[in-house]
mmCIF file of C-alpha atoms and ligand atoms in Angstrom:
data_model
loop_
_atom_site.group_PDB
_atom_site.id
_atom_site.type_symbol
_atom_site.label_atom_id
_atom_site.label_comp_id
_atom_site.label_asym_id
_atom_site.label_seq_id
_atom_site.Cartn_x
_atom_site.Cartn_y
_atom_site.Cartn_z
ATOM 1 C CA UNK A 25 85.350 133.536 58.850
ATOM 2 C CA UNK A 26 87.721 131.689 57.708
ATOM 3 C CA UNK A 27 91.150 133.248 56.268
ATOM 4 C CA UNK A 28 93.341 130.724 54.113
ATOM 5 C CA UNK A 29 96.846 131.156 52.179
ATOM 6 C CA UNK A 30 96.532 128.884 49.837
ATOM 7 C CA UNK A 31 100.260 128.920 48.055
ATOM 8 C CA UNK A 32 100.438 127.201 44.496
ATOM 9 C CA UNK A 33 96.702 127.901 43.858
ATOM 10 C CA UNK A 34 97.291 128.641 40.141
ATOM 11 C CA UNK A 35 98.869 125.194 39.411
ATOM 12 C CA UNK A 36 96.796 121.772 38.937
ATOM 13 C CA UNK A 37 96.104 120.740 42.767
ATOM 14 C CA UNK A 38 95.565 123.775 43.781
ATOM 15 C CA UNK A 39 93.163 125.206 41.232
ATOM 16 C CA UNK A 40 91.260 122.428 41.184
ATOM 17 C CA UNK A 41 90.949 122.599 45.592
ATOM 18 C CA UNK A 42 90.265 126.193 44.815
ATOM 19 C CA UNK A 43 86.884 126.014 42.334
ATOM 20 C CA UNK A 44 85.856 123.212 44.492
ATOM 21 C CA UNK A 45 85.841 124.461 47.734
ATOM 22 C CA UNK A 46 84.690 127.925 46.287
ATOM 23 C CA UNK A 47 82.115 126.842 44.690
ATOM 24 C CA UNK A 48 80.718 125.421 48.123
ATOM 25 C CA UNK A 49 81.972 127.031 50.897
ATOM 26 C CA UNK A 50 81.703 130.607 51.974
ATOM 27 C CA UNK A 51 82.855 130.555 55.643
ATOM 28 C CA UNK A 52 86.706 130.364 53.697
ATOM 29 C CA UNK A 53 88.200 133.501 52.661
ATOM 30 C CA UNK A 54 90.991 132.217 50.582
ATOM 31 C CA UNK A 55 94.243 134.601 49.649
ATOM 32 C CA UNK A 56 96.480 133.195 46.785
ATOM 33 C CA UNK A 57 100.024 133.192 46.337
ATOM 34 C CA UNK A 58 101.647 131.828 43.854
ATOM 35 C CA UNK A 59 104.471 132.765 41.351
ATOM 36 C CA UNK A 60 103.049 132.249 38.246
ATOM 37 C CA UNK A 61 106.361 129.930 36.998
ATOM 38 C CA UNK A 62 105.715 128.161 33.770
ATOM 39 C CA UNK A 63 103.018 125.100 36.371
ATOM 40 C CA UNK A 64 101.040 128.324 36.950
ATOM 41 C CA UNK A 65 98.301 129.228 34.983
ATOM 42 C CA UNK A 66 95.701 132.008 36.177
ATOM 43 C CA UNK A 67 93.322 130.375 33.402
ATOM 44 C CA UNK A 68 93.189 127.480 35.573
ATOM 45 C CA UNK A 69 91.506 129.858 38.294
ATOM 46 C CA UNK A 70 88.117 131.869 35.433
ATOM 47 C CA UNK A 71 85.329 129.700 37.522
ATOM 48 C CA UNK A 72 86.502 131.592 41.416
ATOM 49 C CA UNK A 73 87.844 134.718 40.054
ATOM 50 C CA UNK A 74 84.902 136.884 40.654
ATOM 51 C CA UNK A 75 84.214 135.487 43.973
ATOM 52 C CA UNK A 76 84.296 137.819 46.709
ATOM 53 C CA UNK A 77 86.058 135.549 48.746
ATOM 54 C CA UNK A 78 88.864 134.792 46.350
ATOM 55 C CA UNK A 79 92.732 137.196 46.040
ATOM 56 C CA UNK A 80 94.592 136.822 43.850
ATOM 57 C CA UNK A 81 98.914 137.741 44.403
ATOM 58 C CA UNK A 82 101.659 136.753 42.140
ATOM 59 C CA UNK A 83 104.684 136.047 44.436
ATOM 60 C CA UNK A 84 107.139 133.884 45.827
ATOM 61 C CA UNK A 85 106.953 131.814 48.987
ATOM 62 C CA UNK A 86 110.623 132.106 49.858
ATOM 63 C CA UNK A 87 109.776 136.264 49.806
ATOM 64 C CA UNK A 88 109.975 136.147 53.496
ATOM 65 C CA UNK A 89 109.189 140.053 52.887
ATOM 66 C CA UNK A 90 106.151 139.542 50.657
ATOM 67 C CA UNK A 91 104.870 136.184 53.247
ATOM 68 C CA UNK A 92 104.950 138.294 56.421
ATOM 69 C CA UNK A 93 103.189 141.296 54.699
ATOM 70 C CA UNK A 94 100.240 139.079 53.387
ATOM 71 C CA UNK A 95 100.235 137.714 56.661
ATOM 72 C CA UNK A 96 99.253 141.079 58.090
ATOM 73 C CA UNK A 97 96.665 142.741 55.634
ATOM 74 C CA UNK A 98 94.611 139.529 55.274
ATOM 75 C CA UNK A 99 94.937 138.636 58.558
ATOM 76 C CA UNK A 100 95.995 135.171 57.995
ATOM 77 C CA UNK A 101 95.407 131.943 60.602
ATOM 78 C CA UNK A 102 95.586 129.083 58.099
ATOM 79 C CA UNK A 103 98.017 127.937 55.262
ATOM 80 C CA UNK A 104 97.236 125.367 53.061
ATOM 81 C CA UNK A 105 100.397 125.127 51.441
ATOM 82 C CA UNK A 106 100.274 123.242 47.001
ATOM 83 C CA UNK A 107 103.581 125.322 45.858
ATOM 84 C CA UNK A 108 106.163 123.629 44.620
ATOM 85 C CA UNK A 109 108.041 122.377 42.239
ATOM 86 C CA UNK A 110 106.949 119.740 41.121
ATOM 87 C CA UNK A 111 108.553 117.723 38.553
ATOM 88 C CA UNK A 112 110.560 114.445 38.559
ATOM 89 C CA UNK A 113 111.909 114.813 34.832
ATOM 90 C CA UNK A 114 113.183 119.007 35.828
ATOM 91 C CA UNK A 115 114.241 118.012 38.671
ATOM 92 C CA UNK A 116 117.234 115.596 37.300
ATOM 93 C CA UNK A 117 117.910 118.545 35.043
ATOM 94 C CA UNK A 118 118.325 120.867 37.670
ATOM 95 C CA UNK A 119 117.540 120.607 41.508
ATOM 96 C CA UNK A 120 118.217 124.227 43.000
ATOM 97 C CA UNK A 121 115.056 125.449 42.245
ATOM 98 C CA UNK A 122 113.654 122.232 44.167
ATOM 99 C CA UNK A 123 115.418 122.639 47.259
ATOM 100 C CA UNK A 124 114.474 127.029 46.990
ATOM 101 C CA UNK A 125 110.652 126.687 46.384
ATOM 102 C CA UNK A 126 110.196 123.361 48.146
ATOM 103 C CA UNK A 127 112.608 123.222 51.250
ATOM 104 C CA UNK A 128 113.307 127.084 51.824
ATOM 105 C CA UNK A 129 109.838 128.394 50.292
ATOM 106 C CA UNK A 130 108.410 125.614 53.103
ATOM 107 C CA UNK A 131 110.216 127.008 55.355
ATOM 108 C CA UNK A 132 109.489 130.250 54.882
ATOM 109 C CA UNK A 133 106.539 129.466 55.099
ATOM 110 C CA UNK A 134 107.185 128.150 58.669
ATOM 111 C CA UNK A 135 108.327 130.213 59.965
ATOM 112 C CA UNK A 136 105.971 132.754 59.096
ATOM 113 C CA UNK A 137 103.072 130.531 60.709
ATOM 114 C CA UNK A 138 105.161 130.904 63.991
ATOM 115 C CA UNK A 139 105.174 134.761 64.148
ATOM 116 C CA UNK A 140 101.808 135.011 63.226
ATOM 117 C CA UNK A 141 100.111 131.935 65.645
ATOM 118 C CA UNK A 142 98.291 130.409 62.568
ATOM 119 C CA UNK A 143 95.966 127.364 63.934
ATOM 120 C CA UNK A 144 96.481 125.216 61.056
ATOM 121 C CA UNK A 145 99.208 124.674 58.817
ATOM 122 C CA UNK A 146 98.796 121.965 55.996
ATOM 123 C CA UNK A 147 101.567 120.657 53.717
ATOM 124 C CA UNK A 148 100.825 119.490 50.700
ATOM 125 C CA UNK A 149 102.644 116.371 49.925
ATOM 126 C CA UNK A 150 103.455 113.514 47.911
ATOM 127 C CA UNK A 151 104.113 109.648 48.892
ATOM 128 C CA UNK A 152 106.995 110.165 46.735
ATOM 129 C CA UNK A 153 108.607 111.042 50.178
ATOM 130 C CA UNK A 154 108.617 106.983 50.678
ATOM 131 C CA UNK A 155 110.889 106.130 48.089
ATOM 132 C CA UNK A 156 109.878 102.827 45.780
ATOM 133 C CA UNK A 157 108.441 99.424 46.310
ATOM 134 C CA UNK A 158 109.361 96.065 45.008
ATOM 135 C CA UNK A 159 106.346 94.422 43.792
ATOM 136 C CA UNK A 160 104.948 93.777 47.042
ATOM 137 C CA UNK A 161 104.703 96.237 49.932
ATOM 138 C CA UNK A 162 102.494 99.207 50.938
ATOM 139 C CA UNK A 163 103.284 102.570 52.372
ATOM 140 C CA UNK A 164 102.278 103.493 55.176
ATOM 141 C CA UNK A 165 102.501 106.950 57.576
ATOM 142 C CA UNK A 166 105.249 104.236 59.499
ATOM 143 C CA UNK A 167 107.429 103.473 56.374
ATOM 144 C CA UNK A 168 110.729 105.627 56.207
ATOM 145 C CA UNK A 169 111.464 108.247 54.061
ATOM 146 C CA UNK A 170 113.544 106.945 51.278
ATOM 147 C CA UNK A 171 113.664 109.756 48.797
ATOM 148 C CA UNK A 172 114.911 108.810 45.392
ATOM 149 C CA UNK A 173 114.794 111.937 43.218
ATOM 150 C CA UNK A 174 115.860 115.501 43.645
ATOM 151 C CA UNK A 175 111.847 116.762 43.161
ATOM 152 C CA UNK A 176 111.178 113.512 46.130
ATOM 153 C CA UNK A 177 114.363 114.770 49.087
ATOM 154 C CA UNK A 178 112.813 118.087 48.186
ATOM 155 C CA UNK A 179 109.257 117.426 49.603
ATOM 156 C CA UNK A 180 111.143 114.369 52.251
ATOM 157 C CA UNK A 181 112.840 117.467 53.263
ATOM 158 C CA UNK A 182 109.883 120.211 53.490
ATOM 159 C CA UNK A 183 108.025 117.528 55.369
ATOM 160 C CA UNK A 184 110.875 117.249 58.403
ATOM 161 C CA UNK A 185 110.306 121.078 58.825
ATOM 162 C CA UNK A 186 107.453 121.376 58.908
ATOM 163 C CA UNK A 187 107.374 118.067 61.917
ATOM 164 C CA UNK A 188 110.211 119.763 63.820
ATOM 165 C CA UNK A 189 108.184 123.168 63.692
ATOM 166 C CA UNK A 190 105.332 121.248 64.896
ATOM 167 C CA UNK A 191 107.209 118.745 67.758
ATOM 168 C CA UNK A 192 109.812 122.390 68.569
ATOM 169 C CA UNK A 193 107.252 125.108 68.566
ATOM 170 C CA UNK A 194 103.929 122.976 68.121
ATOM 171 C CA UNK A 195 103.264 124.862 65.379
ATOM 172 C CA UNK A 196 99.534 123.066 64.685
ATOM 173 C CA UNK A 197 101.078 121.420 61.410
ATOM 174 C CA UNK A 198 99.013 118.256 59.211
ATOM 175 C CA UNK A 199 100.958 116.937 56.169
ATOM 176 C CA UNK A 200 98.878 114.550 53.638
ATOM 177 C CA UNK A 201 100.893 111.769 51.035
ATOM 178 C CA UNK A 202 98.985 111.809 48.203
ATOM 179 C CA UNK A 203 99.868 109.654 45.390
ATOM 180 C CA UNK A 204 99.420 111.327 41.148
ATOM 181 C CA UNK A 205 96.802 112.623 40.598
ATOM 182 C CA UNK A 206 94.771 113.282 37.006
ATOM 183 C CA UNK A 207 92.440 115.285 36.225
ATOM 184 C CA UNK A 208 91.299 118.951 34.249
ATOM 185 C CA UNK A 209 94.010 121.362 34.546
ATOM 186 C CA UNK A 210 97.008 119.041 34.357
ATOM 187 C CA UNK A 211 100.179 120.624 33.233
ATOM 188 C CA UNK A 212 101.136 118.881 29.829
ATOM 189 C CA UNK A 213 104.291 117.757 30.658
ATOM 190 C CA UNK A 214 102.649 115.198 33.568
ATOM 191 C CA UNK A 215 102.105 111.293 31.915
ATOM 192 C CA UNK A 216 98.319 111.455 31.687
ATOM 193 C CA UNK A 217 97.808 114.886 29.607
ATOM 194 C CA UNK A 218 100.993 114.673 27.714
ATOM 195 C CA UNK A 219 99.845 110.928 26.280
ATOM 196 C CA UNK A 220 96.467 112.234 25.458
ATOM 197 C CA UNK A 221 97.474 115.439 24.177
ATOM 198 C CA UNK A 222 100.569 113.635 21.988
ATOM 199 C CA UNK A 223 97.555 111.102 20.873
ATOM 200 C CA UNK A 224 95.183 113.937 19.675
ATOM 201 C CA UNK A 225 98.157 115.816 17.556
ATOM 202 C CA UNK A 226 99.245 112.290 15.950
ATOM 203 C CA UNK A 227 102.374 112.368 18.137
ATOM 204 C CA UNK A 228 104.648 109.407 19.228
ATOM 205 C CA UNK A 229 104.054 108.790 23.220
ATOM 206 C CA UNK A 230 107.194 108.486 24.747
ATOM 207 C CA UNK A 231 107.083 105.532 27.825
ATOM 208 C CA UNK A 232 110.112 105.819 29.491
ATOM 209 C CA UNK A 233 111.687 101.812 30.059
ATOM 210 C CA UNK A 234 109.701 98.512 29.277
ATOM 211 C CA UNK A 235 106.004 101.143 30.774
ATOM 212 C CA UNK A 236 106.020 98.819 33.839
ATOM 213 C CA UNK A 237 106.317 101.069 36.719
ATOM 214 C CA UNK A 238 103.544 101.328 38.958
ATOM 215 C CA UNK A 239 101.691 104.259 39.931
ATOM 216 C CA UNK A 240 98.387 104.528 42.048
ATOM 217 C CA UNK A 241 96.479 107.136 40.952
ATOM 218 C CA UNK A 242 93.726 109.686 42.199
ATOM 219 C CA UNK A 243 91.566 111.614 40.713
ATOM 220 C CA UNK A 244 92.410 115.474 41.533
ATOM 221 C CA UNK A 245 89.128 116.340 43.730
ATOM 222 C CA UNK A 246 89.244 113.154 45.953
ATOM 223 C CA UNK A 247 92.271 114.322 46.806
ATOM 224 C CA UNK A 248 91.081 117.916 47.630
ATOM 225 C CA UNK A 249 88.322 116.162 49.433
ATOM 226 C CA UNK A 250 90.602 114.280 51.476
ATOM 227 C CA UNK A 251 92.878 118.096 51.677
ATOM 228 C CA UNK A 252 89.641 119.694 52.850
ATOM 229 C CA UNK A 253 88.893 117.209 55.678
ATOM 230 C CA UNK A 254 92.784 116.674 56.653
ATOM 231 C CA UNK A 255 92.140 120.327 57.189
ATOM 232 C CA UNK A 256 89.318 120.937 59.012
ATOM 233 C CA UNK A 257 89.726 117.272 61.195
ATOM 234 C CA UNK A 258 93.426 116.145 60.904
ATOM 235 C CA UNK A 259 95.324 116.008 63.980
ATOM 236 C CA UNK A 260 98.000 118.401 64.840
ATOM 237 C CA UNK A 261 101.280 117.252 63.864
ATOM 238 C CA UNK A 262 100.386 113.325 62.299
ATOM 239 C CA UNK A 263 100.930 112.460 58.202
ATOM 240 C CA UNK A 264 98.207 110.748 56.455
ATOM 241 C CA UNK A 265 98.499 108.999 53.684
ATOM 242 C CA UNK A 266 95.540 109.226 50.790
ATOM 243 C CA UNK A 267 95.486 106.796 47.962
ATOM 244 C CA UNK A 268 92.807 104.799 45.537
ATOM 245 C CA UNK A 269 93.703 101.550 45.532
ATOM 246 C CA UNK A 270 93.893 102.230 42.017
ATOM 247 C CA UNK A 271 97.746 100.634 40.786
ATOM 248 C CA UNK A 272 98.544 100.692 37.301
ATOM 249 C CA UNK A 273 101.138 100.557 34.953
ATOM 250 C CA UNK A 274 102.316 103.241 32.907
ATOM 251 C CA UNK A 275 101.578 100.704 29.694
ATOM 252 C CA UNK A 276 98.440 99.974 31.244
ATOM 253 C CA UNK A 277 97.090 104.050 30.836
ATOM 254 C CA UNK A 278 98.953 104.328 27.339
ATOM 255 C CA UNK A 279 96.800 102.293 25.731
ATOM 256 C CA UNK A 280 93.745 102.613 27.645
ATOM 257 C CA UNK A 281 93.725 106.473 26.529
ATOM 258 C CA UNK A 282 95.142 105.021 22.723
ATOM 259 C CA UNK A 283 92.177 102.960 23.294
ATOM 260 C CA UNK A 284 89.259 105.950 24.267
ATOM 261 C CA UNK A 285 90.891 108.287 21.452
ATOM 262 C CA UNK A 286 90.400 105.505 18.994
ATOM 263 C CA UNK A 287 94.129 106.006 17.665
ATOM 264 C CA UNK A 288 96.342 102.257 17.362
ATOM 265 C CA UNK A 289 99.171 101.251 19.752
ATOM 266 C CA UNK A 290 101.680 102.278 17.369
ATOM 267 C CA UNK A 291 101.949 105.553 18.362
ATOM 268 C CA UNK A 292 103.620 104.487 21.603
ATOM 269 C CA UNK A 293 107.362 104.925 21.387
ATOM 270 C CA UNK A 294 109.685 103.154 24.501
ATOM 271 C CA UNK A 295 112.460 105.716 25.334
ATOM 272 C CA UNK A 296 115.692 105.574 27.244
ATOM 273 C CA UNK A 297 114.011 104.803 31.150
ATOM 274 C CA UNK A 298 114.225 108.373 33.883
ATOM 275 C CA UNK A 299 117.167 108.160 35.283
ATOM 276 C CA UNK A 300 116.912 106.479 39.645
ATOM 277 C CA UNK A 301 113.143 106.049 37.795
ATOM 278 C CA UNK A 302 110.790 105.035 41.270
ATOM 279 C CA UNK A 303 109.201 101.387 40.125
ATOM 280 C CA UNK A 304 106.421 100.990 42.256
ATOM 281 C CA UNK A 305 104.322 103.292 44.267
ATOM 282 C CA UNK A 306 101.564 101.662 46.647
ATOM 283 C CA UNK A 307 99.898 104.036 49.384
ATOM 284 C CA UNK A 308 97.498 102.649 52.597
ATOM 285 C CA UNK A 309 94.900 104.782 53.282
ATOM 286 C CA UNK A 310 93.611 103.022 56.312
ATOM 287 C CA UNK A 311 94.270 105.698 58.817
ATOM 288 C CA UNK A 312 92.655 108.725 57.235
ATOM 289 C CA UNK A 313 89.652 106.262 56.220
ATOM 290 C CA UNK A 314 89.180 104.890 59.619
ATOM 291 C CA UNK A 315 90.336 107.894 62.110
ATOM 292 C CA UNK A 316 88.770 110.844 59.329
ATOM 293 C CA UNK A 317 86.342 109.055 57.020
ATOM 294 C CA UNK A 318 87.505 109.985 53.986
ATOM 295 C CA UNK A 319 87.355 107.272 51.390
ATOM 296 C CA UNK A 320 88.184 107.597 47.609
ATOM 297 C CA UNK A 321 84.319 108.838 45.782
ATOM 298 C CA UNK A 322 85.503 108.212 41.982
ATOM 299 C CA UNK A 323 85.866 105.037 39.781
ATOM 300 C CA UNK A 324 89.288 104.872 37.933
ATOM 301 C CA UNK A 325 87.621 104.342 34.206
ATOM 302 C CA UNK A 326 85.158 106.762 34.833
ATOM 303 C CA UNK A 327 86.733 109.581 36.058
ATOM 304 C CA UNK A 328 89.772 109.040 33.292
ATOM 305 C CA UNK A 329 87.211 109.168 30.733
ATOM 306 C CA UNK A 330 85.807 112.146 31.835
ATOM 307 C CA UNK A 331 89.354 113.612 32.150
ATOM 308 C CA UNK A 332 89.728 112.835 27.789
ATOM 309 C CA UNK A 333 86.838 114.186 27.685
ATOM 310 C CA UNK A 334 87.721 116.939 29.380
ATOM 311 C CA UNK A 335 91.082 117.656 27.240
ATOM 312 C CA UNK A 336 89.055 117.158 24.200
ATOM 313 C CA UNK A 337 86.107 120.043 24.642
ATOM 314 C CA UNK A 338 89.151 121.832 25.816
ATOM 315 C CA UNK A 339 91.673 122.317 23.656
ATOM 316 C CA UNK A 340 91.859 126.466 23.613
ATOM 317 C CA UNK A 341 93.111 125.272 27.463
ATOM 318 C CA UNK A 342 96.062 123.297 26.074
ATOM 319 C CA UNK A 343 96.750 124.779 22.717
ATOM 320 C CA UNK A 344 97.029 127.734 24.915
ATOM 321 C CA UNK A 345 99.733 126.640 26.621
ATOM 322 C CA UNK A 346 101.341 124.906 23.878
ATOM 323 C CA UNK A 347 101.965 128.088 22.741
ATOM 324 C CA UNK A 348 102.843 130.624 25.564
ATOM 325 C CA UNK A 349 100.142 132.413 25.538
ATOM 326 C CA UNK A 350 98.323 131.101 28.684
ATOM 327 C CA UNK A 351 100.674 133.549 30.391
ATOM 328 C CA UNK A 352 99.587 135.946 29.610
ATOM 329 C CA UNK A 353 96.779 136.083 31.396
ATOM 330 C CA UNK A 354 97.783 137.345 34.480
ATOM 331 C CA UNK A 355 98.795 141.243 32.913
ATOM 332 C CA UNK A 356 95.591 140.974 31.296
ATOM 333 C CA UNK A 357 93.428 140.974 34.761
ATOM 334 C CA UNK A 358 96.082 142.236 36.809
ATOM 335 C CA UNK A 359 99.148 143.652 34.375
HETATM 336 P P1 NAD B 422 101.924 122.682 39.519
HETATM 337 O O1 NAD B 422 103.529 122.212 38.985
HETATM 338 O O2 NAD B 422 100.696 121.969 38.611
HETATM 339 O O3 NAD B 422 101.571 123.681 40.080
HETATM 340 C C1 NAD B 422 102.625 124.386 41.447
HETATM 341 C C2 NAD B 422 102.146 125.894 41.591
HETATM 342 O O4 NAD B 422 102.459 126.062 42.453
HETATM 343 C C3 NAD B 422 102.475 126.073 40.519
HETATM 344 O O5 NAD B 422 101.142 127.307 39.926
HETATM 345 C C4 NAD B 422 103.687 127.442 40.828
HETATM 346 O O6 NAD B 422 103.625 128.326 39.768
HETATM 347 C C5 NAD B 422 103.365 127.181 42.106
HETATM 348 N N1 NAD B 422 104.667 127.448 42.572
HETATM 349 C C6 NAD B 422 106.129 127.017 42.370
HETATM 350 N N2 NAD B 422 106.785 127.452 42.804
HETATM 351 C C7 NAD B 422 106.656 128.706 43.778
HETATM 352 C C8 NAD B 422 107.624 128.996 44.627
HETATM 353 N N3 NAD B 422 108.446 129.246 45.107
HETATM 354 N N4 NAD B 422 105.900 130.092 45.306
HETATM 355 C C9 NAD B 422 105.035 130.723 44.902
HETATM 356 N N5 NAD B 422 104.425 129.552 43.808
HETATM 357 C C10 NAD B 422 104.792 128.506 43.877
HETATM 358 O O7 NAD B 422 101.789 120.699 40.930
HETATM 359 P P2 NAD B 422 100.221 120.217 41.433
HETATM 360 O O8 NAD B 422 100.823 118.809 40.214
HETATM 361 O O9 NAD B 422 99.232 120.737 40.929
HETATM 362 O O10 NAD B 422 101.323 119.682 42.941
HETATM 363 C C11 NAD B 422 100.802 120.928 44.288
HETATM 364 C C12 NAD B 422 101.406 120.054 45.085
HETATM 365 O O11 NAD B 422 100.636 118.571 45.840
HETATM 366 C C13 NAD B 422 103.055 120.232 45.352
HETATM 367 O O12 NAD B 422 103.149 120.222 46.696
HETATM 368 C C14 NAD B 422 102.900 118.275 44.889
HETATM 369 O O13 NAD B 422 104.435 118.463 45.539
HETATM 370 C C15 NAD B 422 101.806 118.158 45.562
HETATM 371 N N6 NAD B 422 101.674 116.706 45.214
HETATM 372 C C16 NAD B 422 101.513 116.767 43.980
HETATM 373 C C17 NAD B 422 100.746 115.202 43.144
HETATM 374 C C18 NAD B 422 100.615 115.034 41.466
HETATM 375 O O14 NAD B 422 100.295 114.172 41.050
HETATM 376 N N7 NAD B 422 100.936 116.494 40.508
HETATM 377 C C19 NAD B 422 100.676 113.982 43.620
HETATM 378 C C20 NAD B 422 100.845 114.239 45.674
HETATM 379 C C21 NAD B 422 101.498 115.589 46.083
HETATM 380 P P1 TYD B 423 104.879 111.718 36.137
HETATM 381 O O1 TYD B 423 103.707 111.980 35.445
HETATM 382 O O2 TYD B 423 106.389 112.601 35.730
HETATM 383 O O3 TYD B 423 104.986 111.875 37.840
HETATM 384 P P2 TYD B 423 105.601 110.740 38.848
HETATM 385 O O4 TYD B 423 106.829 111.015 37.832
HETATM 386 O O5 TYD B 423 105.812 111.961 39.877
HETATM 387 O O6 TYD B 423 105.558 109.517 39.694
HETATM 388 O O7 TYD B 423 105.060 110.200 35.154
HETATM 389 C C1 TYD B 423 104.398 108.893 36.112
HETATM 390 C C2 TYD B 423 104.800 107.643 35.484
HETATM 391 O O8 TYD B 423 104.961 107.896 33.936
HETATM 392 C C3 TYD B 423 106.322 107.919 36.122
HETATM 393 O O9 TYD B 423 106.561 106.274 36.453
HETATM 394 C C4 TYD B 423 107.046 108.105 34.714
HETATM 395 C C5 TYD B 423 106.553 107.823 33.154
HETATM 396 N N1 TYD B 423 106.215 109.023 31.977
HETATM 397 C C6 TYD B 423 106.506 108.503 31.016
HETATM 398 O O10 TYD B 423 106.970 107.103 30.765
HETATM 399 N N2 TYD B 423 106.601 108.578 29.740
HETATM 400 C C7 TYD B 423 106.772 110.250 29.996
HETATM 401 O O11 TYD B 423 106.295 111.006 28.673
HETATM 402 C C8 TYD B 423 106.219 110.488 31.014
HETATM 403 C C9 TYD B 423 105.662 112.119 31.470
HETATM 404 C C10 TYD B 423 106.578 109.742 32.558
#
């Protein structure tokens, strides 16, 4: 049995990871540490909460005493760090909490990993640490870091701290750098869920700038399968890029959503561009494919269609986010 501290497990990717992993493995004992910020939603974890190898603790990864206590109490030997402030637009409005959670929080976890001799520390990072590409070029693991937003800078700092802990203390750190994810339980501030929900509510769809910014979209389960693969077989001190060769301009995604929902393109509204908006991300996943045998399994059109259906059939989930009721779930379960 592996005692694994999974931070940020109530967020979009972390909750999908836990539901995915606990449905197929009983050799993982999962201890979730999540601050339940606006982005944390315990209702994402209803499918897993009754399992005996599921434990939830509300708290901050930058709380050193709490982190050390959990390492002792659960005899933690593995860490998967999903916890982070994750939205670029929010980081432009105010960067302090990004530094605190993403940089300081990761540092506190790394210090605990050192103190308690962890056997693996997986840092969930992002392709945004590499910066922006023009119409050609691709990010490999050797691309120099050039983060442009405060969010990306905080993630790059955390990566560098993690790699320094590997180099200096020999902590068995591995890093994944994935491109944009989509799928169930994504918080409706991000492009795809926001556009689906606005379409359903008859609201305008705000497209930044000319809508030609390009992202490489990965279905969340493909990302989580990559996290599992790197966690199990990744080589200490190594970085693994994760992408799905699905480059798409934002406007194409928005039109696809409208078409799937039978709505008019008149709902699109071009709005003022994001400050410092990265133009294009494209990721080369050859390393994880060749060295660890991972490859994306989901076809973009099908997985997008499934995602749109999920938001249609789980209207109650996102309506409870809009009303704020989702934040009561912790009290009803643990209060
Ligand atoms: P999210 O915002 O949906 O969830 C983040 C979770 O972390 C929330 O449950 C929140 O409560 C928790 N959290 C935040 N600060 C915390 C703190 N100080 N202590 C404890 N918990 C805290 O984010 P996400 O989209 O699920 O992203 C998860 C991770 O994956 C992040 O590290 C992000 O940088 C990375 N990532 C995201 C994407 C993407 O497309 N969403 C792509 C690549 C990498
Ligand atoms: P987002 O989902 O915020 O992810 P990231 O900024 O981490 O890539 O945004 C994806 C793309 O969609 C990005 O180019 C910004 C754009 N976007 C819009 O055009 N309108 C919106 O309302 C949002 C949230 C994003």
